[in-house]
Every structure is written in C-alpha cells, then in structure tokens.
PDB file of C-alpha atoms in Angstrom:
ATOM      1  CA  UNK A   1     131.099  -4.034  89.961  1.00 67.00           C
ATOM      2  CA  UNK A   2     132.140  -0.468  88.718  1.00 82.00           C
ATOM      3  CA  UNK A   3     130.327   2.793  89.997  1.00 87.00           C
ATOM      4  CA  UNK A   4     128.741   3.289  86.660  1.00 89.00           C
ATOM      5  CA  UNK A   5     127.460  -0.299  86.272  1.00 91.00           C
ATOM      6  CA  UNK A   6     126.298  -0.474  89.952  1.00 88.00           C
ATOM      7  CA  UNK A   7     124.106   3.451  89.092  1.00 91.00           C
ATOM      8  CA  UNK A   8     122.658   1.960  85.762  1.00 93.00           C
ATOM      9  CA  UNK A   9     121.422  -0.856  87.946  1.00 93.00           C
ATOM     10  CA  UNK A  10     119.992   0.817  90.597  1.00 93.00           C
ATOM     11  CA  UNK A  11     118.474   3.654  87.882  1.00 94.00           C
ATOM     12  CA  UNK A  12     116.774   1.043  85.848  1.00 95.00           C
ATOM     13  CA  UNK A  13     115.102  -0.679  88.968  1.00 96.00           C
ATOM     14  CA  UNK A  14     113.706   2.000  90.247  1.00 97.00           C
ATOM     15  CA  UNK A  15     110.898   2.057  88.054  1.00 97.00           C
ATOM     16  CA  UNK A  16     110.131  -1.299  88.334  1.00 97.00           C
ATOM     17  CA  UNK A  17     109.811  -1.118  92.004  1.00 98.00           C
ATOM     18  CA  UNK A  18     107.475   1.910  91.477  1.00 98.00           C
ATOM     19  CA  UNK A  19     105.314  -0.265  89.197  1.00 98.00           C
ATOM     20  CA  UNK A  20     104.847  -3.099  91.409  1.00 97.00           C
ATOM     21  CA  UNK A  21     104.675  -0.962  94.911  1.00 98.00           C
ATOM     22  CA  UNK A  22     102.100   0.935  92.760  1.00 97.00           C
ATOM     23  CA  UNK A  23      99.226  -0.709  94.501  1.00 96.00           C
ATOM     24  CA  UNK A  24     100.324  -0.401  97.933  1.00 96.00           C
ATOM     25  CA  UNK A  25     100.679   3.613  97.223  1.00 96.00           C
ATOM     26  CA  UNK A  26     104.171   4.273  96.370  1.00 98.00           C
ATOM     27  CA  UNK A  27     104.526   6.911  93.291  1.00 97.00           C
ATOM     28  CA  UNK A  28     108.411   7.045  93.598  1.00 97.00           C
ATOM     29  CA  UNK A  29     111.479   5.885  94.297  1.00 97.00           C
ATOM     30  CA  UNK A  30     115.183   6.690  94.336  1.00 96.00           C
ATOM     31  CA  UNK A  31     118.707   5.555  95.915  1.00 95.00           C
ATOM     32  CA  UNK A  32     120.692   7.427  97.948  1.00 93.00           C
ATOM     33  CA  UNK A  33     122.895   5.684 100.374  1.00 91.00           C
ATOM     34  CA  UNK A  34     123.217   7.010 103.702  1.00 92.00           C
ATOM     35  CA  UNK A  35     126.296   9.146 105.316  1.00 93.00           C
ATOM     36  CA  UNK A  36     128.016   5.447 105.840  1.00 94.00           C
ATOM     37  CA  UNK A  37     127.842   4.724 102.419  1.00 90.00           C
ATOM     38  CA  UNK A  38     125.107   1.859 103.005  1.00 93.00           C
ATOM     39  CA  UNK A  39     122.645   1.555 100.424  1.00 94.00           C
ATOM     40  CA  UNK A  40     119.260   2.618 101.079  1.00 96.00           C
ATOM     41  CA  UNK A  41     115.987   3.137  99.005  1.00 98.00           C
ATOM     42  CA  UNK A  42     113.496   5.922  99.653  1.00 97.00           C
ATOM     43  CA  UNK A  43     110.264   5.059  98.130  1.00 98.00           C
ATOM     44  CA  UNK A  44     107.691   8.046  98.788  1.00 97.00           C
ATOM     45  CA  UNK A  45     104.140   7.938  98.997  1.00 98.00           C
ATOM     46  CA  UNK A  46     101.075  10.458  98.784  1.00 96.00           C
ATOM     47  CA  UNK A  47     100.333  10.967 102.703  1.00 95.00           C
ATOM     48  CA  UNK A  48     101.345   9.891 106.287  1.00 95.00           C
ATOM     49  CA  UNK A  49      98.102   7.417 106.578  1.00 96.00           C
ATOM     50  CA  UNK A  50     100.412   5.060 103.188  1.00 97.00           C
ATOM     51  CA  UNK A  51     103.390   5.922 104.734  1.00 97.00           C
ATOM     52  CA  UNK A  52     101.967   4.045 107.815  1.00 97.00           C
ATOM     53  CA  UNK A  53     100.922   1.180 106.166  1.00 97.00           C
ATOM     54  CA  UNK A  54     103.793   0.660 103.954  1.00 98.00           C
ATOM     55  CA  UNK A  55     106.375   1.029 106.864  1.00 97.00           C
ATOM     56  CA  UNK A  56     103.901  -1.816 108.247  1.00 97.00           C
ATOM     57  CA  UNK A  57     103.908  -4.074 105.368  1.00 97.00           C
ATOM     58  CA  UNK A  58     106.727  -7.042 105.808  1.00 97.00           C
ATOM     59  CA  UNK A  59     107.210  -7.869 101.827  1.00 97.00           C
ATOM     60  CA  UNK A  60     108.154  -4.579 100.536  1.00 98.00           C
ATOM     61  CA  UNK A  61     111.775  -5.103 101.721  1.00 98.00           C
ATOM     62  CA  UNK A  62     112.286  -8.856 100.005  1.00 97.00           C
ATOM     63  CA  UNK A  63     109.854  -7.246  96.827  1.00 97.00           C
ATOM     64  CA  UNK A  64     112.591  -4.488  96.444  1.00 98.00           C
ATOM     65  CA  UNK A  65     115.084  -6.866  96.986  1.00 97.00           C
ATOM     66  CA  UNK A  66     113.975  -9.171  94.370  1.00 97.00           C
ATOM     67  CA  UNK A  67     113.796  -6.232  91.967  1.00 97.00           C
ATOM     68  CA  UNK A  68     117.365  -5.306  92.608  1.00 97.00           C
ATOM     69  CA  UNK A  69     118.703  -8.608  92.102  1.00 96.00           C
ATOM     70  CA  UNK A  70     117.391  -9.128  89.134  1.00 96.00           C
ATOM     71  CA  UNK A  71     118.474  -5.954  87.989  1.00 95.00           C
ATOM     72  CA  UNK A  72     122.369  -6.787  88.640  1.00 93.00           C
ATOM     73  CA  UNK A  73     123.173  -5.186  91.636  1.00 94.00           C
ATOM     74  CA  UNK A  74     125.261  -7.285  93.886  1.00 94.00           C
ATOM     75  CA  UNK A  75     124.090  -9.513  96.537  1.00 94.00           C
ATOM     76  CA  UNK A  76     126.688  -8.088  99.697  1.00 94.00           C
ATOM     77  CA  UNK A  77     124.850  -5.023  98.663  1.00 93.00           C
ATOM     78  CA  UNK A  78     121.177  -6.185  98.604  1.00 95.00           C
ATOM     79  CA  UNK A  79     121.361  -7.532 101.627  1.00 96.00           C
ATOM     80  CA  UNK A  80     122.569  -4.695 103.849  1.00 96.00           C
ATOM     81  CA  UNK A  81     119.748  -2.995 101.637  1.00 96.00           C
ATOM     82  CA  UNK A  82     117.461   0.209 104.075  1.00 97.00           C
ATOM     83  CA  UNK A  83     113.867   0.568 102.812  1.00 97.00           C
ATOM     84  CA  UNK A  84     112.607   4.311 104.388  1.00 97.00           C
ATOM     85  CA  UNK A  85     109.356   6.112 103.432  1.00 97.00           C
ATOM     86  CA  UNK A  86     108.628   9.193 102.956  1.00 96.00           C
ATOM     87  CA  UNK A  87     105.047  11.016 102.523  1.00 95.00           C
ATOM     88  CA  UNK A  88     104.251  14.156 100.109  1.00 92.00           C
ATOM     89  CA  UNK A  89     102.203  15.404 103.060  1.00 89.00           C
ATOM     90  CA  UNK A  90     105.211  15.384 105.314  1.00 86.00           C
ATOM     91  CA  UNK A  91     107.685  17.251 102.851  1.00 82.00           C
ATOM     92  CA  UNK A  92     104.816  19.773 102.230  1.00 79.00           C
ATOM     93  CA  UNK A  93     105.227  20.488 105.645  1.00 80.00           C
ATOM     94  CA  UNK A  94     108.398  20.946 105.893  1.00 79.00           C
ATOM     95  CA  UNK A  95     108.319  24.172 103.833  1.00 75.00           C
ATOM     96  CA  UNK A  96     104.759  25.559 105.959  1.00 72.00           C
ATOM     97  CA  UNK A  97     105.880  28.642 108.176  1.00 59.00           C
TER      98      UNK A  97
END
C-alpha cells in the first residue's frame, strides 16, 4: 500500500472512531506513529477522570481496530496498532506557569 493510500485510510477513519468512542468520552482522534515508525492512535478526551476509564476499557483497542480494517489499512499494520490517551485537562496544564 502506497503512503498516500495508507494517509487517506487512516484520515477517513478517524472520524468514525470519534463517532463510535463518542460515548465513552473521546472528542478526537489522530495518527501519528511513534519515533520507530509504529503506528499509533491518540484519541483525546475532556479530563484525566475519561482518560482513566478509557485507558481501562479492554474493547477500545479491537473497536479501533475494526474501524481501521474496514477502512483499508493493512492488517501487519493493525495489528502492531498503540491506542494512547490523552486528556484536555492534562495539555492545559502543560502550558500553566
């Protein structure tokens, strides 16, 4: 799969992933692989207490998963797939003096 193909994927499964992670408190998402060049997913949530419970919840791995494969991106890569979570609240602090 080429670059661009393997970015349109990933770009038009990111809102689907938002939409059905919508309930557990997730109000975005993006890709950005790590400094390996593994593929990783940062879904970001209002505060620390849903960053907790997402980081907590076992089917929001597969659920992004599923999204992803449906959306064309290849298998070797869904697999080595990294869910992290990030909150609002914590980048907000990040800027505080």
């Amino acid at each position: 799969m080429g670059e661009d193909r393997l970015r349109r994927s990933v770009d038009a499964a990111m809102l689907p992933i938002v939409a059905s992670l919508a309930p557990a408190g997730v109000v975005s998402a993006h890709w950005l692989p790590d400094r390996a060049g593994e593929p990783v997913v940062w879904l970001r949530v209002r505060d620390e207490a849903a960053r907790v419970a997402v980081e907590s919840y076992a089917w929001v791995l597969p659920q992004v998963q599923i999204i992803l494969t449906r959306l064309d991106v290849p298998p070797e890569m869904v697999l080595r797939l990294r869910i992290e979570v990030t909150s609002a609240e914590a980048e907000d602090r990040l800027f505080e003096g």
